[in-house]
Amino acid sequence: MAVSQQQASSRDRRTGFVLGVALWLFTLATLWLFGANLHKMPPPASDFAPQIDAILWVILGISVIGFVGLHLYLGWVALSRPAEVRAIYLPADRPKEWLWVLVPIGLLLVADLTFDHMSNKVWGAFFGKPPANAFEVEVTGQQFAWHVRYPGADGRFGRTNPRLISDENPIGLDLSDPAARDDILLINVMHVPEGRPVMIYLRSRDVLHSFFLPPMRIKMDCVPGYTTRMWFTPQRKGNYEIACAELCGMGHYNMKGLLVVEDEQAVQNWLAQQTPFSKRGQ
Amino acid sequence: MASVKPLSKPREPIPPFGGDGFSRREQPAPAPSTPARWGVWLAIFAVAMLFAGLSSAYLVHLPQRSRFPLELPSILWANTLVLILSSFSCQWALRQARQGRALSTMQGLGLTLALGVLFLAGQVYAWQQLRDAGLHLQTHVFSSFFYVLTATHGVHLIVGVGILFGVWAVALLRQGTTLNPLAVELSAFYWHFLTLVWLWLFLLLNLKAI
Amino acid sequence: MAVHAEHLAHAHSESWIRKYVFSTDHKVIATQYIFTAYFMALLGGLLAALIRYQLGWGDQASPLLERLFPFGAQGGVIKPEFYLAIITIHGTILVFHFQTMMLTGGFGNYLIPLQIGARDMAFPVLNMLSYWVFLASCVVMLLSFLVEGGAAAAGWTVYPPLSVHAAAVAGSGLGQTIWLLSMALLIVATLMGGLNYIVTTLNLRTKGMSLMRLPLSTWGVFFASVIGLVTFPVLLAGAILLLLDRHLGTSFYMPTVYIGGQLVETRGGNPLLWQHLFWYLGHPEVYILAIPALGFIGDIIATFSRKPIFGYRLIIISFVVMTILSCIVWGHHMFTSGLNPYIAMVFSLLTILISVPFGTIILCYAATLWKGKIQFTTPMLFAIGFLSLVVTGGLGGLFLGTASTDLYLHDTAFVVGHFHVIMASSVLFAIFAATYYWFPKIFGRFMSESLGKWHFWLTFIGVYATFVPMHVMGLGGMMRRIYSPHAYQYLQQWVPWERVISIFGLILIGAQLLFVVNFFWSLFKGRRATDPNPWRANTLEWQTSSPPPHLNWGEEQPVVYRGPYEFSRPDTAEDYLPQNTPPVGVEVSGNGVR
Ligand code: HEM
Ligand SMILES: [Cu+2]
Ligand SMILES: [Cu+2]
């Protein structure tokens, strides 16, 4: 090589120094970025939200340990390049030394299983049997709006049929079904009671959408031809935005709805003011 | 290149052939296995995965099968038999090739080719029957699957016919003097594979529910 | 296989076309792959710049944009359809046409025969065909911007029904068909390549090159090819069905829907089927990238730490485990899709468990650095940057693999940040490291170290500053694939973030200019690599001239006596010991050991 060994090695040391400092700075910056901004998350507003957040914090804690640990080490390696003439020689065939790797990995495995277990509990609750007294709503996604349907006084949703869809009948409600007569159909707005489980049936009339409630920490896809569901118990009154989280076309970024969480009584009053779909335009 | 000079005292016990850890023995040169064989097997594996993908798509839709009583044309049974026979004749040809009997190999291959073409003709006939019954590609998921599965298999079989024909034609051009048993072996292997795929697809198509 | 000098000489007198265009020499084909893939990277990077421009300053009209894209950006503002086409093609070509092809078709193609001591691939003609099919795929993909309706716009995941009806989104017209055709070509190209790499690795190893003496680069490409062979055909099956749904009126994926004011009557297709078929490839695809990247980084870290790789066997075992696990976790992309919740729990657990082999490899590499005599060359800087990025990105994966947190984070900017760190950036770093490292071998000249270091610093800062904040935005509920963050009240607080991210993103993209300049300058004017083994490495590719001759070796293929990482042995004068240096006391005669 053209450069002398001496020069090369002092240049290496300088590069190593900068690299080590950079790695440590990146670590600090990343920690700061998360630490200083996590409060900007939408404030939790459902019973699932704090549970999901708890899992997030556990994983975050584990990640911080792994992230900081490895970067401390990498930075240290870069900064403290040993001045020896030769690297130490560790032939790679001594499984006893593998313990240096396998022990931390064992710890990682334990951590993995821990938060997987936590997750399964929430998951089981979310997909398990919903509470019996749930307040039921149905949402049908369309490019680019949410049709919100309440079952009306009879508590039953009427049949729908995609072949009946038209501009006047956006979800194809089949009015020959008696259960459909008192169904209330609204667009982009949904009122639900605080403190009572809310069951939302999700459908789509065209492409995939995903019904996303950031403060509730949940989302679920609307799949045409199928009915999916989600439930949660709103815990805080307020107005929240409903977002679409699955790419659904050019208006995807703008497919917004309004979720109002209020007293049970307020919801009932509000519902009473709405005209059932079958009586519209009369 | 680095010179190998022992220093005074090694700090570590050094395995005789270096520290890669696994092979302390001198490794014999790799066996002269035929890359061609590996290549064909892997290509067949890839085709198998293609059919695995189609089959799983089919199985996903299977619960709806009962709602659509698709009657398979009965000629498919005959076709199946023809294809199985062709596999036998192909295997017979291979045996002849391995024993260096070029002429009977060519006869065996010729028979296989004929049976293969007969199978294809039978498949086309089955298509016509379905079409006459008013079952088109779009009619129902199951008619769609029927056409897609048989067509995909058919295309691969046409390739197989082409390959066998190539082997046969080369042998013919050389007037049966030399015949490469490896070529016969690999095309026979592909041919058997297509027979198996067909048996699998035929089984799938006959399933009414899981 | 002794090759006569006559034959070698003959090879050199071939016509220019045979030698550089329709060559069957793996080195030439690899170089063609490398140039083509880098070209696609450049285009993908320009598309990224457009995405970042839109997200940062999308509310301001720019006359320049209107000049550049009279249709896509009328009035100087990128239209939503055009934006969706941009992210779709950006994602597709960078994942497939750049990274996949660079790692396997480019460096894999170049290195496998050289590292195993072979003269060429097992099937040279197939190798050449694979390149030409790949090139066709690139051309076809780029043409799609010119057709009516523009390029495909349903995302790189092309979920139906959005990807089936032109009425659903403009790009689902001809553009989507072209996308599918291009992908079909790409699948065929990868399969032809992968088959070749597997067979070559298994069958053409030179004398003494046992499997446990293979360099990690070769292992990496080998496992990636295995994954490709298992999963790419399934995507082909899915693509065939999608094409039929689009053009021949079948309904594999299409339920009865009402799109664009029209009823599209079908008989009970299943949109989730596509998601399964797509992600059955789509997830392993990440490992098709990650495993070769890890392999290259392994070679580079060992060389520049002057140490044997720590836990070579452990790493191979982890590769095997990752290969298997990667093919059975695809469901983690479908946690919120209505997938059976029990199955989802299994997918979730398996996904989280991937952290075990992945972590093992990273720790093995970290342990390799310990008490090494580290040389901070440009490739080594990128290698250490790679380690930093895979840790950051890998940990992000835990949030997404866990089913219940994914209920929140799925389809948010967290995902975008995550896969840009773990896939886009870390694999990019591996590609850069490999380029700086093997450039003297491939082209016989060095790349400039000082430009290289600047390139590294800017890129390293750039990726952290661009992609880490996306995680935070995702935690804040920012959706992905949205054209503008302005529509939602709760996203307003992230609007300035988008702008800052865009600034760093554009710096990141701009910094790649240093690389382009360095690459081309070095190609013609770089310092000559007179020493065939300038990094003093042990693997075989460094034991032949730079660039290697036609058929790689002189009259005799090398004979291998040891593993690839014999650095700093106390019993040798030099701190390295090439794989083909005969041990003391072994007399060499003719082509082998007596
Ligand atoms: C080099 C490797 C890269 C790869 C493999 C890659 C891959 C991808 C993929 C797969 C997507 C998803 C496309 C989709 O949603 O359909 C994507 C989106 C995106 N990429 Fe990249 N990318 C790379 C580099 C970059 C760079 C350098 C930047 C920015 C500076 C960037 C910025 C973005 C942005 C902003 C999106 C859109 C995110 C969204 O809203 O969903 N990417 N990329
Ligand atoms: Cu939507
Ligand atoms: Cu995945």
JSON list of C-alpha atoms in Angstrom, two decimals, chain C residues 135-235:
[
{"chain": "C", "resi": 135, "resn": "LEU", "atom": "CA", "xyz": [-33.49, -6.31, -18.09]},
{"chain": "C", "resi": 136, "resn": "ALA", "atom": "CA", "xyz": [-36.77, -6.85, -19.92]},
{"chain": "C", "resi": 137, "resn": "SER", "atom": "CA", "xyz": [-38.55, -6.71, -16.60]},
{"chain": "C", "resi": 138, "resn": "CYS", "atom": "CA", "xyz": [-36.93, -3.35, -15.82]},
{"chain": "C", "resi": 139, "resn": "VAL", "atom": "CA", "xyz": [-37.82, -1.89, -19.18]},
{"chain": "C", "resi": 140, "resn": "VAL", "atom": "CA", "xyz": [-41.39, -3.11, -18.99]},
{"chain": "C", "resi": 141, "resn": "MET", "atom": "CA", "xyz": [-41.82, -1.70, -15.49]},
{"chain": "C", "resi": 142, "resn": "LEU", "atom": "CA", "xyz": [-40.58, 1.72, -16.50]},
{"chain": "C", "resi": 143, "resn": "LEU", "atom": "CA", "xyz": [-42.73, 1.82, -19.61]},
{"chain": "C", "resi": 144, "resn": "SER", "atom": "CA", "xyz": [-45.77, 1.66, -17.39]},
{"chain": "C", "resi": 145, "resn": "PHE", "atom": "CA", "xyz": [-45.41, 5.34, -16.54]},
{"chain": "C", "resi": 146, "resn": "LEU", "atom": "CA", "xyz": [-46.19, 6.13, -20.15]},
{"chain": "C", "resi": 147, "resn": "VAL", "atom": "CA", "xyz": [-49.45, 4.26, -20.55]},
{"chain": "C", "resi": 148, "resn": "GLU", "atom": "CA", "xyz": [-52.91, 5.63, -20.10]},
{"chain": "C", "resi": 149, "resn": "GLY", "atom": "CA", "xyz": [-53.84, 5.88, -16.44]},
{"chain": "C", "resi": 150, "resn": "GLY", "atom": "CA", "xyz": [-50.20, 5.85, -15.46]},
{"chain": "C", "resi": 151, "resn": "ALA", "atom": "CA", "xyz": [-48.22, 3.25, -13.60]},
{"chain": "C", "resi": 152, "resn": "ALA", "atom": "CA", "xyz": [-49.68, 0.82, -11.10]},
{"chain": "C", "resi": 153, "resn": "ALA", "atom": "CA", "xyz": [-50.96, 2.68, -8.06]},
{"chain": "C", "resi": 154, "resn": "ALA", "atom": "CA", "xyz": [-52.26, 0.05, -5.65]},
{"chain": "C", "resi": 155, "resn": "GLY", "atom": "CA", "xyz": [-49.07, -0.05, -3.58]},
{"chain": "C", "resi": 156, "resn": "TRP", "atom": "CA", "xyz": [-46.27, -2.57, -4.00]},
{"chain": "C", "resi": 157, "resn": "THR", "atom": "CA", "xyz": [-48.59, -5.08, -2.34]},
{"chain": "C", "resi": 158, "resn": "VAL", "atom": "CA", "xyz": [-51.24, -4.59, -5.08]},
{"chain": "C", "resi": 159, "resn": "TYR", "atom": "CA", "xyz": [-54.15, -5.69, -2.94]},
{"chain": "C", "resi": 160, "resn": "PRO", "atom": "CA", "xyz": [-57.31, -6.51, -4.86]},
{"chain": "C", "resi": 161, "resn": "PRO", "atom": "CA", "xyz": [-60.01, -5.25, -5.43]},
{"chain": "C", "resi": 162, "resn": "LEU", "atom": "CA", "xyz": [-58.11, -1.96, -5.71]},
{"chain": "C", "resi": 163, "resn": "SER", "atom": "CA", "xyz": [-55.69, -3.54, -8.16]},
{"chain": "C", "resi": 164, "resn": "VAL", "atom": "CA", "xyz": [-58.38, -5.16, -10.27]},
{"chain": "C", "resi": 165, "resn": "HIS", "atom": "CA", "xyz": [-60.57, -2.33, -11.47]},
{"chain": "C", "resi": 166, "resn": "ALA", "atom": "CA", "xyz": [-59.42, 0.72, -13.33]},
{"chain": "C", "resi": 167, "resn": "ALA", "atom": "CA", "xyz": [-62.44, 2.44, -11.86]},
{"chain": "C", "resi": 168, "resn": "ALA", "atom": "CA", "xyz": [-61.00, 1.94, -8.37]},
{"chain": "C", "resi": 169, "resn": "VAL", "atom": "CA", "xyz": [-57.79, 3.81, -9.06]},
{"chain": "C", "resi": 170, "resn": "ALA", "atom": "CA", "xyz": [-56.40, 5.09, -12.33]},
{"chain": "C", "resi": 171, "resn": "GLY", "atom": "CA", "xyz": [-53.23, 3.03, -12.11]},
{"chain": "C", "resi": 172, "resn": "SER", "atom": "CA", "xyz": [-55.24, -0.17, -12.12]},
{"chain": "C", "resi": 173, "resn": "GLY", "atom": "CA", "xyz": [-55.71, 0.16, -15.83]},
{"chain": "C", "resi": 174, "resn": "LEU", "atom": "CA", "xyz": [-53.00, -0.94, -18.20]},
{"chain": "C", "resi": 175, "resn": "GLY", "atom": "CA", "xyz": [-50.35, 0.13, -15.69]},
{"chain": "C", "resi": 176, "resn": "GLN", "atom": "CA", "xyz": [-51.25, -2.67, -13.31]},
{"chain": "C", "resi": 177, "resn": "THR", "atom": "CA", "xyz": [-51.15, -5.25, -16.06]},
{"chain": "C", "resi": 178, "resn": "ILE", "atom": "CA", "xyz": [-47.69, -4.09, -17.01]},
{"chain": "C", "resi": 179, "resn": "TRP", "atom": "CA", "xyz": [-46.65, -4.25, -13.37]},
{"chain": "C", "resi": 180, "resn": "LEU", "atom": "CA", "xyz": [-47.79, -7.87, -13.20]},
{"chain": "C", "resi": 181, "resn": "LEU", "atom": "CA", "xyz": [-46.00, -8.76, -16.44]},
{"chain": "C", "resi": 182, "resn": "SER", "atom": "CA", "xyz": [-42.84, -7.11, -15.25]},
{"chain": "C", "resi": 183, "resn": "MET", "atom": "CA", "xyz": [-43.03, -9.02, -11.99]},
{"chain": "C", "resi": 184, "resn": "ALA", "atom": "CA", "xyz": [-43.60, -12.28, -13.84]},
{"chain": "C", "resi": 185, "resn": "LEU", "atom": "CA", "xyz": [-40.44, -11.63, -15.84]},
{"chain": "C", "resi": 186, "resn": "LEU", "atom": "CA", "xyz": [-38.57, -10.78, -12.68]},
{"chain": "C", "resi": 187, "resn": "ILE", "atom": "CA", "xyz": [-39.74, -13.98, -11.02]},
{"chain": "C", "resi": 188, "resn": "VAL", "atom": "CA", "xyz": [-38.52, -16.01, -13.97]},
{"chain": "C", "resi": 189, "resn": "ALA", "atom": "CA", "xyz": [-35.17, -14.19, -13.88]},
{"chain": "C", "resi": 190, "resn": "THR", "atom": "CA", "xyz": [-34.71, -14.79, -10.15]},
{"chain": "C", "resi": 191, "resn": "LEU", "atom": "CA", "xyz": [-35.64, -18.44, -10.48]},
{"chain": "C", "resi": 192, "resn": "MET", "atom": "CA", "xyz": [-33.14, -18.97, -13.29]},
{"chain": "C", "resi": 193, "resn": "GLY", "atom": "CA", "xyz": [-30.50, -17.19, -11.29]},
{"chain": "C", "resi": 194, "resn": "GLY", "atom": "CA", "xyz": [-31.29, -18.87, -7.99]},
{"chain": "C", "resi": 195, "resn": "LEU", "atom": "CA", "xyz": [-31.27, -22.33, -9.48]},
{"chain": "C", "resi": 196, "resn": "ASN", "atom": "CA", "xyz": [-27.85, -21.60, -10.90]},
{"chain": "C", "resi": 197, "resn": "TYR", "atom": "CA", "xyz": [-26.45, -20.31, -7.62]},
{"chain": "C", "resi": 198, "resn": "ILE", "atom": "CA", "xyz": [-27.67, -23.33, -5.70]},
{"chain": "C", "resi": 199, "resn": "VAL", "atom": "CA", "xyz": [-26.38, -25.88, -8.16]},
{"chain": "C", "resi": 200, "resn": "THR", "atom": "CA", "xyz": [-23.08, -24.09, -8.54]},
{"chain": "C", "resi": 201, "resn": "THR", "atom": "CA", "xyz": [-22.53, -23.88, -4.81]},
{"chain": "C", "resi": 202, "resn": "LEU", "atom": "CA", "xyz": [-23.37, -27.50, -4.31]},
{"chain": "C", "resi": 203, "resn": "ASN", "atom": "CA", "xyz": [-21.58, -29.00, -7.26]},
{"chain": "C", "resi": 204, "resn": "LEU", "atom": "CA", "xyz": [-18.72, -26.90, -8.48]},
{"chain": "C", "resi": 205, "resn": "ARG", "atom": "CA", "xyz": [-16.72, -26.37, -5.31]},
{"chain": "C", "resi": 206, "resn": "THR", "atom": "CA", "xyz": [-13.05, -26.86, -5.85]},
{"chain": "C", "resi": 207, "resn": "LYS", "atom": "CA", "xyz": [-10.98, -29.49, -4.14]},
{"chain": "C", "resi": 208, "resn": "GLY", "atom": "CA", "xyz": [-10.98, -29.05, -0.38]},
{"chain": "C", "resi": 209, "resn": "MET", "atom": "CA", "xyz": [-13.80, -26.53, -0.34]},
{"chain": "C", "resi": 210, "resn": "SER", "atom": "CA", "xyz": [-16.12, -28.28, 2.08]},
{"chain": "C", "resi": 211, "resn": "LEU", "atom": "CA", "xyz": [-19.44, -26.68, 2.90]},
{"chain": "C", "resi": 212, "resn": "MET", "atom": "CA", "xyz": [-18.10, -25.61, 6.27]},
{"chain": "C", "resi": 213, "resn": "ARG", "atom": "CA", "xyz": [-15.31, -23.74, 4.55]},
{"chain": "C", "resi": 214, "resn": "LEU", "atom": "CA", "xyz": [-17.58, -21.60, 2.40]},
{"chain": "C", "resi": 215, "resn": "PRO", "atom": "CA", "xyz": [-17.36, -17.87, 2.98]},
{"chain": "C", "resi": 216, "resn": "LEU", "atom": "CA", "xyz": [-20.50, -16.38, 4.47]},
{"chain": "C", "resi": 217, "resn": "SER", "atom": "CA", "xyz": [-21.21, -14.38, 1.31]},
{"chain": "C", "resi": 218, "resn": "THR", "atom": "CA", "xyz": [-21.66, -17.56, -0.66]},
{"chain": "C", "resi": 219, "resn": "TRP", "atom": "CA", "xyz": [-23.77, -19.05, 2.10]},
{"chain": "C", "resi": 220, "resn": "GLY", "atom": "CA", "xyz": [-25.92, -15.95, 2.17]},
{"chain": "C", "resi": 221, "resn": "VAL", "atom": "CA", "xyz": [-26.68, -16.00, -1.53]},
{"chain": "C", "resi": 222, "resn": "PHE", "atom": "CA", "xyz": [-27.24, -19.73, -1.33]},
{"chain": "C", "resi": 223, "resn": "PHE", "atom": "CA", "xyz": [-29.91, -19.43, 1.34]},
{"chain": "C", "resi": 224, "resn": "ALA", "atom": "CA", "xyz": [-31.51, -16.49, -0.40]},
{"chain": "C", "resi": 225, "resn": "SER", "atom": "CA", "xyz": [-31.76, -18.57, -3.56]},
{"chain": "C", "resi": 226, "resn": "VAL", "atom": "CA", "xyz": [-33.35, -21.40, -1.63]},
{"chain": "C", "resi": 227, "resn": "ILE", "atom": "CA", "xyz": [-35.96, -19.05, -0.21]},
{"chain": "C", "resi": 228, "resn": "GLY", "atom": "CA", "xyz": [-36.56, -17.61, -3.65]},
{"chain": "C", "resi": 229, "resn": "LEU", "atom": "CA", "xyz": [-37.09, -21.03, -5.14]},
{"chain": "C", "resi": 230, "resn": "VAL", "atom": "CA", "xyz": [-39.64, -21.89, -2.46]},
{"chain": "C", "resi": 231, "resn": "THR", "atom": "CA", "xyz": [-41.60, -18.66, -2.54]},
{"chain": "C", "resi": 232, "resn": "PHE", "atom": "CA", "xyz": [-41.33, -16.85, -5.87]},
{"chain": "C", "resi": 233, "resn": "PRO", "atom": "CA", "xyz": [-43.34, -19.47, -7.81]},
{"chain": "C", "resi": 234, "resn": "VAL", "atom": "CA", "xyz": [-46.21, -18.97, -5.38]},
{"chain": "C", "resi": 235, "resn": "LEU", "atom": "CA", "xyz": [-46.30, -15.28, -6.19]}
]
